[in-house]
Coordinates of C-alpha atoms in Angstrom, one line a residue:
M21 CA 8.1 -2.5 -7.4
E22 CA 6.7 -5.7 -6.0
L23 CA 7.1 -6.3 -2.2
Q24 CA 8.8 -9.6 -2.8
T25 CA 11.5 -7.8 -5.3
I26 CA 12.4 -5.4 -2.1
K27 CA 12.7 -8.4 0.4
E28 CA 15.0 -10.3 -1.8
R29 CA 17.2 -7.1 -2.0
I30 CA 17.1 -6.7 1.6
S31 CA 18.1 -10.2 1.9
S32 CA 21.0 -9.7 -0.2
V33 CA 21.9 -6.6 1.9
Q34 CA 21.9 -8.6 4.9
T35 CA 24.2 -11.0 3.2
K36 CA 26.5 -8.5 2.4
R37 CA 26.4 -7.3 6.1
D38 CA 27.5 -10.4 7.1
Y39 CA 30.7 -10.4 4.9
L40 CA 31.4 -7.0 6.6
L41 CA 31.1 -8.4 9.9
S42 CA 33.8 -11.0 8.9
L43 CA 36.1 -8.0 7.7
L44 CA 35.9 -6.6 11.3
E45 CA 37.7 -9.7 12.5
Q46 CA 40.6 -9.2 10.2
P47 CA 43.6 -8.1 12.5
N48 CA 45.1 -6.1 9.4
L49 CA 42.2 -3.8 8.6
G50 CA 43.8 -0.9 9.9
T51 CA 42.2 2.6 9.1
L52 CA 39.6 0.7 6.6
R53 CA 38.1 -0.5 10.2
V54 CA 36.5 3.1 10.3
D55 CA 34.9 2.6 6.8
V56 CA 33.3 -0.8 7.6
N57 CA 31.9 0.1 11.0
Q58 CA 30.2 3.1 9.0
A59 CA 29.0 1.0 6.1
L60 CA 27.8 -1.7 8.9
E61 CA 25.9 1.3 10.5
E62 CA 24.5 2.3 7.5
L63 CA 23.3 -1.0 6.5
D64 CA 21.6 -1.5 9.9
D65 CA 20.0 1.7 9.3
L66 CA 18.5 0.8 6.1
I67 CA 17.4 -2.8 7.3
D68 CA 15.6 -1.0 10.5
E69 CA 13.8 1.5 8.2
F70 CA 12.5 -1.3 5.9
K71 CA 11.5 -3.4 8.8
R72 CA 9.7 -0.2 10.4
I73 CA 7.9 0.9 7.0
I74 CA 7.2 -2.6 5.5
P75 CA 5.4 -5.1 7.7
Q76 CA 6.8 -8.5 7.2
A77 CA 3.5 -10.1 7.4
D78 CA 1.8 -7.8 4.6
S79 CA 2.3 -9.8 1.3
K80 CA 0.3 -7.4 -1.0
P81 CA 2.1 -6.0 -4.2
F82 CA 2.7 -2.3 -3.9
K83 CA 4.2 0.3 -6.1
L84 CA 6.8 3.0 -5.4

């Protein structure tokens, strides 16, 4: 998989994270708030792992 493709997918995940953050602002979320918080934690872990494993400055393609 090309690095650029992975970066695009991570960018998509970050956009979805922003949507989840906006859901937390809804007063009628109820018990789903726990699920939204869990999803945010998992997305944050995924993004952090990406940043740790793949240096942003490295533009060389690689294969998984």
